[in-house]
């Protein structure tokens, strides 16, 4: 792929490489990443219950949005800095690193003080000033694929971040917009397999935003593992029907627990196959 230098699968000698990214005790790219947590941080009780549930189920990173990119300006926009503080506290309390979205260049330094990983949302994938700004931090960045972005555009955005000196980029496939409207988006698993051949960066899949449907999360999660992903990002809420955002796609803690068991078995099976 043209223009892919720092993110290219092949090094200057033409040898294939894989990147490992350390986040506290976790080595992304080696340890299978299981990010769980609510769409939005809503209250201290909600994020604490979610954090404990994710930890006990076997998740290894906690998510929660404090700055939310909502379609309507009248929808819940997140708790902002208060949400960051609650997420930070919950993560420390249960011993999980945290990830949250940063939407604005002006917030990058502040969000970096709280979060172990910075998330760039699908709607901001090609916000080049934001990519440059996170590229100047030393925090791992999870870069979601844009709703209408090609694989080449997605990987070039990773290149933007790396070109500023931050090589700790994790790619995330979260579904793209197609003519299909039964599902919220169309999960493009071929992009996962393709990204694994094109770049050395870890690739994560978000089956929650990709499908928008509870009953599709389990099969798509296992399929994503077989497509070669290095991890998953899944929305989990202690009381999904009461969630202030994305209530229709968040798993209960019990559902997440069962899913994590099958994730473990599927990763083990995949690792047992011949390459
Ligand atoms: C999210 O993960 O909180 C989110 C808003 O997802 P996306 O940017 O993929 O829509
Ligand atoms: Mn969401």
Short mmCIF file of N, CA and C in Angstrom, two decimals, residues 117-201:
data_model
loop_
_atom_site.label_atom_id
_atom_site.label_comp_id
_atom_site.label_asym_id
_atom_site.label_seq_id
_atom_site.Cartn_x
_atom_site.Cartn_y
_atom_site.Cartn_z
N UNK A 117 -5.34 4.96 27.70
CA UNK A 117 -5.39 4.89 26.23
C UNK A 117 -6.37 5.96 25.75
N UNK A 118 -6.00 6.66 24.67
CA UNK A 118 -6.88 7.68 24.09
C UNK A 118 -7.63 7.05 22.92
N UNK A 119 -8.94 7.25 22.89
CA UNK A 119 -9.72 6.72 21.77
C UNK A 119 -10.07 7.85 20.81
N UNK A 120 -9.82 7.61 19.52
CA UNK A 120 -10.29 8.54 18.48
C UNK A 120 -11.52 7.88 17.87
N UNK A 121 -12.65 8.55 17.97
CA UNK A 121 -13.91 7.97 17.51
C UNK A 121 -14.01 7.95 15.99
N UNK A 122 -14.94 7.12 15.51
CA UNK A 122 -15.13 6.95 14.07
C UNK A 122 -15.36 8.29 13.37
N UNK A 123 -16.15 9.15 14.03
CA UNK A 123 -16.50 10.43 13.40
C UNK A 123 -15.32 11.40 13.35
N UNK A 124 -14.27 11.11 14.07
CA UNK A 124 -13.09 11.97 14.07
C UNK A 124 -11.87 11.32 13.40
N UNK A 125 -12.10 10.19 12.72
CA UNK A 125 -10.93 9.48 12.18
C UNK A 125 -10.05 10.37 11.31
N UNK A 126 -10.68 11.20 10.51
CA UNK A 126 -9.88 12.08 9.63
C UNK A 126 -9.83 13.53 10.13
N UNK A 127 -9.96 13.70 11.45
CA UNK A 127 -9.75 15.03 12.04
C UNK A 127 -8.23 15.16 12.22
N UNK A 128 -7.59 15.69 11.19
CA UNK A 128 -6.12 15.62 11.13
C UNK A 128 -5.45 16.40 12.26
N UNK A 129 -6.04 17.53 12.67
CA UNK A 129 -5.40 18.25 13.79
C UNK A 129 -5.47 17.44 15.07
N UNK A 130 -6.57 16.68 15.25
CA UNK A 130 -6.68 15.83 16.44
C UNK A 130 -5.67 14.67 16.37
N UNK A 131 -5.49 14.12 15.17
CA UNK A 131 -4.51 13.04 15.01
C UNK A 131 -3.10 13.54 15.33
N UNK A 132 -2.79 14.74 14.86
CA UNK A 132 -1.46 15.32 15.12
C UNK A 132 -1.28 15.54 16.63
N UNK A 133 -2.32 16.04 17.27
CA UNK A 133 -2.24 16.34 18.71
C UNK A 133 -2.02 15.06 19.53
N UNK A 134 -2.77 14.00 19.25
CA UNK A 134 -2.55 12.76 20.01
C UNK A 134 -1.21 12.12 19.62
N UNK A 135 -0.76 12.42 18.42
CA UNK A 135 0.54 11.92 17.97
C UNK A 135 1.69 12.55 18.73
N UNK A 136 1.42 13.68 19.39
CA UNK A 136 2.47 14.37 20.17
C UNK A 136 2.46 13.95 21.64
N UNK A 137 1.53 13.05 22.00
CA UNK A 137 1.53 12.53 23.38
C UNK A 137 2.29 11.19 23.38
N UNK A 138 2.47 10.65 24.58
CA UNK A 138 3.09 9.31 24.62
C UNK A 138 2.07 8.25 25.03
N UNK A 139 0.78 8.57 24.86
CA UNK A 139 -0.28 7.62 25.22
C UNK A 139 -0.65 6.75 24.04
N UNK A 140 -0.87 5.43 24.27
CA UNK A 140 -1.40 4.61 23.19
C UNK A 140 -2.73 5.19 22.68
N UNK A 141 -2.94 5.09 21.38
CA UNK A 141 -4.15 5.65 20.76
C UNK A 141 -4.91 4.54 20.06
N UNK A 142 -6.20 4.39 20.37
CA UNK A 142 -7.04 3.45 19.64
C UNK A 142 -7.80 4.25 18.58
N UNK A 143 -7.52 3.93 17.32
CA UNK A 143 -8.06 4.69 16.19
C UNK A 143 -9.19 3.92 15.54
N UNK A 144 -10.41 4.43 15.70
CA UNK A 144 -11.56 3.75 15.10
C UNK A 144 -11.65 4.08 13.62
N UNK A 145 -12.09 3.10 12.85
CA UNK A 145 -12.28 3.32 11.41
C UNK A 145 -13.51 4.19 11.20
N UNK A 146 -13.39 5.17 10.33
CA UNK A 146 -14.51 6.07 10.03
C UNK A 146 -15.66 5.33 9.37
N UNK A 147 -16.85 5.88 9.50
CA UNK A 147 -18.06 5.25 8.96
C UNK A 147 -17.97 5.01 7.46
N UNK A 148 -17.29 5.90 6.77
CA UNK A 148 -17.21 5.79 5.30
C UNK A 148 -15.76 5.67 4.82
N UNK A 149 -14.89 5.23 5.69
CA UNK A 149 -13.46 5.24 5.33
C UNK A 149 -13.02 3.93 4.68
N UNK A 150 -12.18 4.06 3.68
CA UNK A 150 -11.56 2.86 3.09
C UNK A 150 -10.46 2.38 4.04
N UNK A 151 -10.00 1.16 3.79
CA UNK A 151 -8.90 0.61 4.60
C UNK A 151 -7.67 1.51 4.43
N UNK A 152 -7.44 1.96 3.22
CA UNK A 152 -6.26 2.80 2.96
C UNK A 152 -6.34 4.13 3.72
N UNK A 153 -7.52 4.73 3.74
CA UNK A 153 -7.68 5.99 4.49
C UNK A 153 -7.45 5.77 5.99
N UNK A 154 -7.98 4.67 6.48
CA UNK A 154 -7.85 4.32 7.91
C UNK A 154 -6.37 4.17 8.29
N UNK A 155 -5.65 3.40 7.49
CA UNK A 155 -4.24 3.15 7.80
C UNK A 155 -3.40 4.43 7.65
N UNK A 156 -3.80 5.27 6.71
CA UNK A 156 -3.08 6.54 6.57
C UNK A 156 -3.29 7.45 7.78
N UNK A 157 -4.43 7.32 8.43
CA UNK A 157 -4.66 8.11 9.66
C UNK A 157 -3.76 7.62 10.78
N UNK A 158 -3.53 6.30 10.83
CA UNK A 158 -2.57 5.77 11.81
C UNK A 158 -1.18 6.36 11.50
N UNK A 159 -0.88 6.46 10.22
CA UNK A 159 0.41 7.00 9.78
C UNK A 159 0.58 8.46 10.25
N UNK A 160 -0.51 9.23 10.22
CA UNK A 160 -0.49 10.62 10.70
C UNK A 160 -0.06 10.69 12.15
N UNK A 161 -0.64 9.80 12.98
CA UNK A 161 -0.32 9.80 14.42
C UNK A 161 1.15 9.41 14.61
N UNK A 162 1.57 8.36 13.90
CA UNK A 162 2.93 7.84 14.05
C UNK A 162 3.97 8.85 13.56
N UNK A 163 3.58 9.60 12.54
CA UNK A 163 4.50 10.57 11.96
C UNK A 163 4.85 11.70 12.94
N UNK A 164 4.04 11.87 13.99
CA UNK A 164 4.34 12.86 15.02
C UNK A 164 5.22 12.29 16.13
N UNK A 165 5.55 10.99 16.03
CA UNK A 165 6.45 10.40 17.02
C UNK A 165 5.79 9.37 17.92
N UNK A 166 4.46 9.27 17.88
CA UNK A 166 3.77 8.30 18.73
C UNK A 166 3.45 7.06 17.90
N UNK A 167 4.20 6.00 18.13
CA UNK A 167 4.01 4.79 17.31
C UNK A 167 3.05 3.80 17.96
N UNK A 168 2.49 4.21 19.13
CA UNK A 168 1.61 3.28 19.86
C UNK A 168 0.16 3.41 19.39
N UNK A 169 -0.10 2.89 18.21
CA UNK A 169 -1.44 3.01 17.63
C UNK A 169 -2.09 1.62 17.55
N UNK A 170 -3.36 1.57 17.96
CA UNK A 170 -4.17 0.35 17.88
C UNK A 170 -5.31 0.67 16.92
N UNK A 171 -5.53 -0.17 15.93
CA UNK A 171 -6.62 0.07 14.98
C UNK A 171 -7.90 -0.58 15.49
N UNK A 172 -9.05 0.02 15.19
CA UNK A 172 -10.31 -0.59 15.62
C UNK A 172 -11.34 -0.55 14.50
N UNK A 173 -11.74 -1.73 14.05
CA UNK A 173 -12.84 -1.87 13.07
C UNK A 173 -14.15 -1.86 13.84
N UNK A 174 -15.07 -0.95 13.49
CA UNK A 174 -16.33 -0.79 14.24
C UNK A 174 -17.55 -0.75 13.32
N UNK A 175 -17.36 -1.30 12.09
CA UNK A 175 -18.47 -1.34 11.16
C UNK A 175 -18.49 -0.10 10.29
N UNK A 176 -18.92 -0.31 9.05
CA UNK A 176 -18.99 0.81 8.09
C UNK A 176 -20.44 0.96 7.61
N UNK A 177 -20.71 2.09 6.99
CA UNK A 177 -22.06 2.36 6.51
C UNK A 177 -22.25 1.75 5.13
N UNK A 178 -23.28 0.92 5.00
CA UNK A 178 -23.60 0.33 3.69
C UNK A 178 -25.10 0.55 3.46
N UNK A 179 -25.65 -0.08 2.42
CA UNK A 179 -27.11 0.06 2.18
C UNK A 179 -27.91 -0.74 3.19
N UNK A 180 -27.26 -1.62 3.95
CA UNK A 180 -27.96 -2.46 4.93
C UNK A 180 -28.39 -1.62 6.13
N UNK A 181 -29.65 -1.72 6.51
CA UNK A 181 -30.05 -0.95 7.70
C UNK A 181 -30.70 -1.79 8.80
N UNK A 182 -30.67 -3.12 8.61
CA UNK A 182 -31.15 -3.99 9.70
C UNK A 182 -30.15 -3.92 10.86
N UNK A 183 -28.88 -3.97 10.49
CA UNK A 183 -27.81 -3.78 11.48
C UNK A 183 -27.43 -2.29 11.50
N UNK A 184 -26.89 -1.85 12.63
CA UNK A 184 -26.54 -0.43 12.75
C UNK A 184 -25.48 -0.03 11.72
N UNK A 185 -24.48 -0.92 11.57
CA UNK A 185 -23.43 -0.76 10.56
C UNK A 185 -23.16 -2.14 9.98
N UNK A 186 -22.21 -2.24 9.07
CA UNK A 186 -21.84 -3.56 8.53
C UNK A 186 -20.42 -3.86 9.00
N UNK A 187 -20.30 -4.91 9.80
CA UNK A 187 -18.97 -5.25 10.33
C UNK A 187 -18.11 -5.80 9.20
N UNK A 188 -17.02 -5.13 8.91
CA UNK A 188 -16.16 -5.51 7.78
C UNK A 188 -14.99 -6.34 8.30
N UNK A 189 -15.23 -7.65 8.41
CA UNK A 189 -14.16 -8.51 8.95
C UNK A 189 -13.04 -8.71 7.94
N UNK A 190 -13.34 -8.50 6.66
CA UNK A 190 -12.24 -8.61 5.69
C UNK A 190 -11.23 -7.49 5.92
N UNK A 191 -11.70 -6.36 6.45
CA UNK A 191 -10.77 -5.26 6.74
C UNK A 191 -9.82 -5.64 7.88
N UNK A 192 -10.30 -6.48 8.78
CA UNK A 192 -9.45 -6.93 9.90
C UNK A 192 -8.34 -7.82 9.36
N UNK A 193 -8.75 -8.80 8.55
CA UNK A 193 -7.75 -9.70 7.97
C UNK A 193 -6.79 -8.92 7.07
N UNK A 194 -7.33 -7.95 6.31
CA UNK A 194 -6.49 -7.15 5.42
C UNK A 194 -5.49 -6.31 6.24
N UNK A 195 -6.00 -5.65 7.28
CA UNK A 195 -5.11 -4.79 8.09
C UNK A 195 -3.98 -5.62 8.69
N UNK A 196 -4.28 -6.87 9.07
CA UNK A 196 -3.24 -7.72 9.66
C UNK A 196 -2.14 -8.04 8.64
N UNK A 197 -2.48 -8.04 7.35
CA UNK A 197 -1.43 -8.29 6.34
C UNK A 197 -0.70 -7.01 5.96
N UNK A 198 -1.35 -5.85 6.15
CA UNK A 198 -0.78 -4.59 5.66
C UNK A 198 0.05 -3.84 6.69
N UNK A 199 -0.29 -4.06 7.97
CA UNK A 199 0.37 -3.28 9.02
C UNK A 199 0.78 -4.16 10.20
N UNK A 200 1.76 -3.68 10.95
CA UNK A 200 2.22 -4.40 12.15
C UNK A 200 1.45 -3.97 13.39
N UNK A 201 0.51 -3.02 13.22
CA UNK A 201 -0.22 -2.50 14.39
C UNK A 201 -1.28 -3.50 14.86
#
